[in-house]
């Protein structure tokens, strides 16, 4: 009798584990431009579309300065997250933003002396350097923990529980500046989606002078 009970318990445990794995789906997204070429560094994210409350799983970001450039060019964080700005150059930088979601002015510094900035409002923040005009970077702040950036092949995978969402895709060069979006319902298992976005031509990125 005891062996039967143990066998039944093992079967039930296996059933629930299998269900948990199946329910842990997500969505794979492909982003291409108007010509069908993959778009790298596109920010893709899932926002709530059914009244559900999304969790706050804050992850700090980092935008370094090296060879007179911000690295990475595009960052994405959830609202309430901190971003650090280490200076790996031998020269000092003076970073700032005039963007409405988060205005700040970080005076000349080197190393890791800059205070991290906390991004509390959703939107796009454009960063610059008062000393080196060609330096630029973008921070996309989103109201969701389900986000990512496309790779060189224009692909990104997002893990999220089953539910009703709005799937959005944004890039600094997107025509019109607004994110593309499409309603998405995630059920058990995985899903896929595609975006085709029109991009403004980007100026040639000349090599920065050695510091």
CSV table of C-alpha atoms in Angstrom, one decimal:
chain,number,residue,atom,x,y,z
A,1,UNK,CA,0.0,0.0,0.0
A,2,UNK,CA,2.8,2.4,1.0
A,3,UNK,CA,4.6,1.8,-2.3
A,4,UNK,CA,1.4,2.6,-4.3
A,5,UNK,CA,1.0,5.8,-2.4
A,6,UNK,CA,4.6,6.8,-3.1
A,7,UNK,CA,4.2,5.9,-6.7
A,8,UNK,CA,1.0,8.0,-7.0
A,9,UNK,CA,2.7,11.0,-5.2
A,10,UNK,CA,5.6,10.8,-7.6
A,11,UNK,CA,3.2,10.8,-10.6
A,12,UNK,CA,1.4,13.9,-9.2
A,13,UNK,CA,4.7,15.7,-8.6
A,14,UNK,CA,5.8,15.0,-12.2
A,15,UNK,CA,2.4,16.2,-13.5
A,16,UNK,CA,2.7,19.5,-11.6
A,17,UNK,CA,6.3,20.0,-12.6
A,18,UNK,CA,5.4,19.4,-16.3
A,19,UNK,CA,2.6,22.0,-16.0
A,20,UNK,CA,4.9,24.5,-14.5
A,21,UNK,CA,7.4,24.1,-17.3
A,22,UNK,CA,4.7,24.4,-19.9
A,23,UNK,CA,3.2,27.6,-18.3
A,24,UNK,CA,6.6,29.3,-18.3
A,25,UNK,CA,6.3,30.3,-21.9
A,26,UNK,CA,7.2,33.6,-23.5
A,27,UNK,CA,7.5,35.2,-26.9
A,28,UNK,CA,10.1,35.3,-29.6
A,29,UNK,CA,10.2,38.5,-31.6
A,30,UNK,CA,11.8,39.4,-35.0
A,31,UNK,CA,12.3,43.1,-36.0
A,32,UNK,CA,13.2,44.1,-39.5
A,33,UNK,CA,13.4,47.4,-41.4
A,34,UNK,CA,11.3,48.5,-44.4
A,35,UNK,CA,13.7,46.6,-46.7
A,36,UNK,CA,13.4,43.4,-44.6
A,37,UNK,CA,16.9,43.7,-43.0
A,38,UNK,CA,17.3,42.8,-39.3
A,39,UNK,CA,17.3,45.7,-36.9
A,40,UNK,CA,19.7,45.5,-34.0
A,41,UNK,CA,19.3,47.4,-30.7
A,42,UNK,CA,15.5,47.6,-31.0
A,43,UNK,CA,13.8,47.7,-27.6
A,44,UNK,CA,11.0,45.2,-27.3
A,45,UNK,CA,8.7,44.9,-24.3
A,46,UNK,CA,5.4,43.6,-23.1
A,47,UNK,CA,3.0,46.0,-21.3
A,48,UNK,CA,-0.1,44.9,-19.3
A,49,UNK,CA,-3.4,45.0,-21.3
A,50,UNK,CA,-5.8,43.3,-18.9
A,51,UNK,CA,-5.7,45.2,-15.7
A,52,UNK,CA,-3.0,42.9,-14.2
A,53,UNK,CA,-0.3,44.4,-12.1
A,54,UNK,CA,3.2,43.6,-13.3
A,55,UNK,CA,5.9,42.9,-10.8
A,56,UNK,CA,8.8,45.3,-10.0
A,57,UNK,CA,12.0,43.4,-10.6
A,58,UNK,CA,14.4,46.3,-10.8
A,59,UNK,CA,17.8,45.6,-12.5
A,60,UNK,CA,20.5,48.3,-12.4
A,61,UNK,CA,21.9,49.4,-15.8
A,62,UNK,CA,25.3,50.6,-16.8
A,63,UNK,CA,26.4,53.0,-19.5
A,64,UNK,CA,30.2,53.3,-19.7
A,65,UNK,CA,32.3,55.8,-21.5
A,66,UNK,CA,35.1,54.4,-23.6
A,67,UNK,CA,37.0,55.8,-26.7
A,68,UNK,CA,34.8,58.9,-26.4
A,69,UNK,CA,31.6,56.9,-26.8
A,70,UNK,CA,28.7,55.8,-24.6
A,71,UNK,CA,28.5,52.0,-24.4
A,72,UNK,CA,26.0,50.7,-25.1
A,73,UNK,CA,24.3,53.1,-27.5
A,74,UNK,CA,20.8,51.9,-26.4
A,75,UNK,CA,19.8,50.8,-22.9
A,76,UNK,CA,16.4,49.7,-21.5
A,77,UNK,CA,15.4,49.6,-17.8
A,78,UNK,CA,12.2,49.3,-15.8
A,79,UNK,CA,10.8,52.5,-14.1
A,80,UNK,CA,12.5,53.0,-10.7
A,81,UNK,CA,15.8,51.5,-11.8
A,82,UNK,CA,19.3,53.0,-11.3
A,83,UNK,CA,21.8,53.5,-14.1
A,84,UNK,CA,25.6,53.8,-13.4
A,85,UNK,CA,28.0,55.8,-15.6
A,86,UNK,CA,31.6,54.6,-15.2
A,87,UNK,CA,34.2,56.7,-17.1
A,88,UNK,CA,36.8,54.4,-18.6
A,89,UNK,CA,38.5,57.1,-20.7
A,90,UNK,CA,41.6,59.0,-19.6
A,91,UNK,CA,39.7,62.3,-20.1
A,92,UNK,CA,36.9,63.7,-18.0
A,93,UNK,CA,33.3,63.7,-19.2
A,94,UNK,CA,30.3,65.9,-18.4
A,95,UNK,CA,27.2,63.9,-19.1
A,96,UNK,CA,23.7,65.4,-19.1
A,97,UNK,CA,20.1,65.0,-20.4
A,98,UNK,CA,17.5,67.5,-21.2
A,99,UNK,CA,14.8,64.8,-21.8
A,100,UNK,CA,11.5,65.3,-19.9
A,101,UNK,CA,11.4,61.8,-18.3
A,102,UNK,CA,14.7,62.5,-16.5
A,103,UNK,CA,16.7,65.7,-16.6
A,104,UNK,CA,20.2,65.7,-15.0
A,105,UNK,CA,23.6,67.3,-15.2
A,106,UNK,CA,26.6,65.3,-14.0
A,107,UNK,CA,29.7,67.6,-13.8
A,108,UNK,CA,33.1,66.7,-15.0
A,109,UNK,CA,34.4,63.4,-13.6
A,110,UNK,CA,36.6,60.4,-14.2
A,111,UNK,CA,36.4,56.8,-13.0
A,112,UNK,CA,33.3,55.8,-11.1
A,113,UNK,CA,32.7,58.9,-9.1
A,114,UNK,CA,29.5,59.8,-10.9
A,115,UNK,CA,26.3,59.2,-8.9
A,116,UNK,CA,23.9,56.7,-10.4
A,117,UNK,CA,20.7,58.2,-11.8
A,118,UNK,CA,17.3,56.8,-10.9
A,119,UNK,CA,14.8,56.8,-13.8
A,120,UNK,CA,11.3,57.1,-12.3
A,121,UNK,CA,9.2,58.0,-15.4
A,122,UNK,CA,8.6,56.0,-18.6
A,123,UNK,CA,9.8,57.4,-21.9
A,124,UNK,CA,13.1,58.0,-23.7
A,125,UNK,CA,16.1,59.8,-22.3
A,126,UNK,CA,18.8,61.1,-24.6
A,127,UNK,CA,22.3,61.4,-23.1
A,128,UNK,CA,25.0,63.7,-24.3
A,129,UNK,CA,28.4,65.0,-23.1
A,130,UNK,CA,29.1,68.8,-22.8
A,131,UNK,CA,32.8,68.2,-23.7
A,132,UNK,CA,32.4,65.8,-26.6
A,133,UNK,CA,29.5,66.7,-28.8
A,134,UNK,CA,29.5,63.5,-30.8
A,135,UNK,CA,28.8,61.3,-27.8
A,136,UNK,CA,25.2,60.2,-27.6
A,137,UNK,CA,23.2,57.4,-26.0
A,138,UNK,CA,19.5,56.5,-25.4
A,139,UNK,CA,17.8,55.1,-22.4
A,140,UNK,CA,14.3,53.7,-22.8
A,141,UNK,CA,12.4,53.5,-19.5
A,142,UNK,CA,9.4,51.0,-19.5
A,143,UNK,CA,6.6,50.2,-17.1
A,144,UNK,CA,7.3,46.4,-17.2
A,145,UNK,CA,9.9,43.8,-16.2
A,146,UNK,CA,9.4,42.0,-19.5
A,147,UNK,CA,11.8,43.7,-21.9
A,148,UNK,CA,14.9,43.1,-24.0
A,149,UNK,CA,17.0,44.3,-27.0
A,150,UNK,CA,17.3,42.7,-30.4
A,151,UNK,CA,20.6,41.1,-31.4
A,152,UNK,CA,22.5,41.5,-34.7
A,153,UNK,CA,19.9,39.2,-36.3
A,154,UNK,CA,17.0,41.4,-35.1
A,155,UNK,CA,15.7,38.8,-32.7
A,156,UNK,CA,14.9,38.8,-29.0
A,157,UNK,CA,13.1,36.4,-26.7
A,158,UNK,CA,11.0,37.6,-23.7
A,159,UNK,CA,9.9,35.4,-20.8
A,160,UNK,CA,6.5,36.3,-19.4
A,161,UNK,CA,3.6,34.4,-17.8
A,162,UNK,CA,0.4,33.8,-19.6
A,163,UNK,CA,-1.8,36.8,-20.0
A,164,UNK,CA,-3.0,39.7,-22.1
A,165,UNK,CA,-0.4,42.2,-23.2
A,166,UNK,CA,0.5,44.9,-25.6
A,167,UNK,CA,3.8,44.1,-27.4
A,168,UNK,CA,5.8,47.1,-28.3
A,169,UNK,CA,9.0,47.7,-30.3
A,170,UNK,CA,11.0,50.9,-30.4
A,171,UNK,CA,14.4,52.1,-31.9
A,172,UNK,CA,16.1,55.5,-31.6
A,173,UNK,CA,15.9,55.9,-35.4
A,174,UNK,CA,12.3,54.9,-35.8
A,175,UNK,CA,10.3,57.3,-38.0
A,176,UNK,CA,7.9,59.4,-36.0
A,177,UNK,CA,9.6,58.4,-32.7
A,178,UNK,CA,6.7,56.3,-31.3
A,179,UNK,CA,6.9,52.6,-30.6
A,180,UNK,CA,5.1,50.1,-32.8
A,181,UNK,CA,2.6,48.0,-31.0
A,182,UNK,CA,0.3,45.0,-31.4
A,183,UNK,CA,-2.0,43.2,-29.0
A,184,UNK,CA,-0.7,39.9,-27.8
A,185,UNK,CA,-2.2,37.1,-25.7
A,186,UNK,CA,0.3,34.7,-24.2
A,187,UNK,CA,-1.0,31.2,-23.3
A,188,UNK,CA,0.9,28.2,-22.1
A,189,UNK,CA,3.9,27.5,-24.3
A,190,UNK,CA,5.7,29.9,-26.5
A,191,UNK,CA,4.6,32.5,-29.1
A,192,UNK,CA,6.2,34.5,-31.9
A,193,UNK,CA,5.7,38.0,-33.4
A,194,UNK,CA,7.2,40.2,-36.1
A,195,UNK,CA,7.6,43.9,-36.5
A,196,UNK,CA,8.6,45.9,-39.6
A,197,UNK,CA,9.7,49.4,-38.8
A,198,UNK,CA,10.7,52.4,-40.9
A,199,UNK,CA,14.0,53.9,-39.8
A,200,UNK,CA,15.6,57.3,-40.5
A,201,UNK,CA,19.0,57.0,-42.1
A,202,UNK,CA,21.8,57.2,-39.5
A,203,UNK,CA,24.8,59.5,-40.2
A,204,UNK,CA,28.1,57.7,-40.8
A,205,UNK,CA,29.7,56.9,-37.4
A,206,UNK,CA,33.3,58.1,-37.8
A,207,UNK,CA,35.9,56.6,-35.6
A,208,UNK,CA,36.3,58.6,-32.4
A,209,UNK,CA,39.8,60.0,-31.9
A,210,UNK,CA,42.1,58.1,-29.6
A,211,UNK,CA,42.1,59.5,-26.1
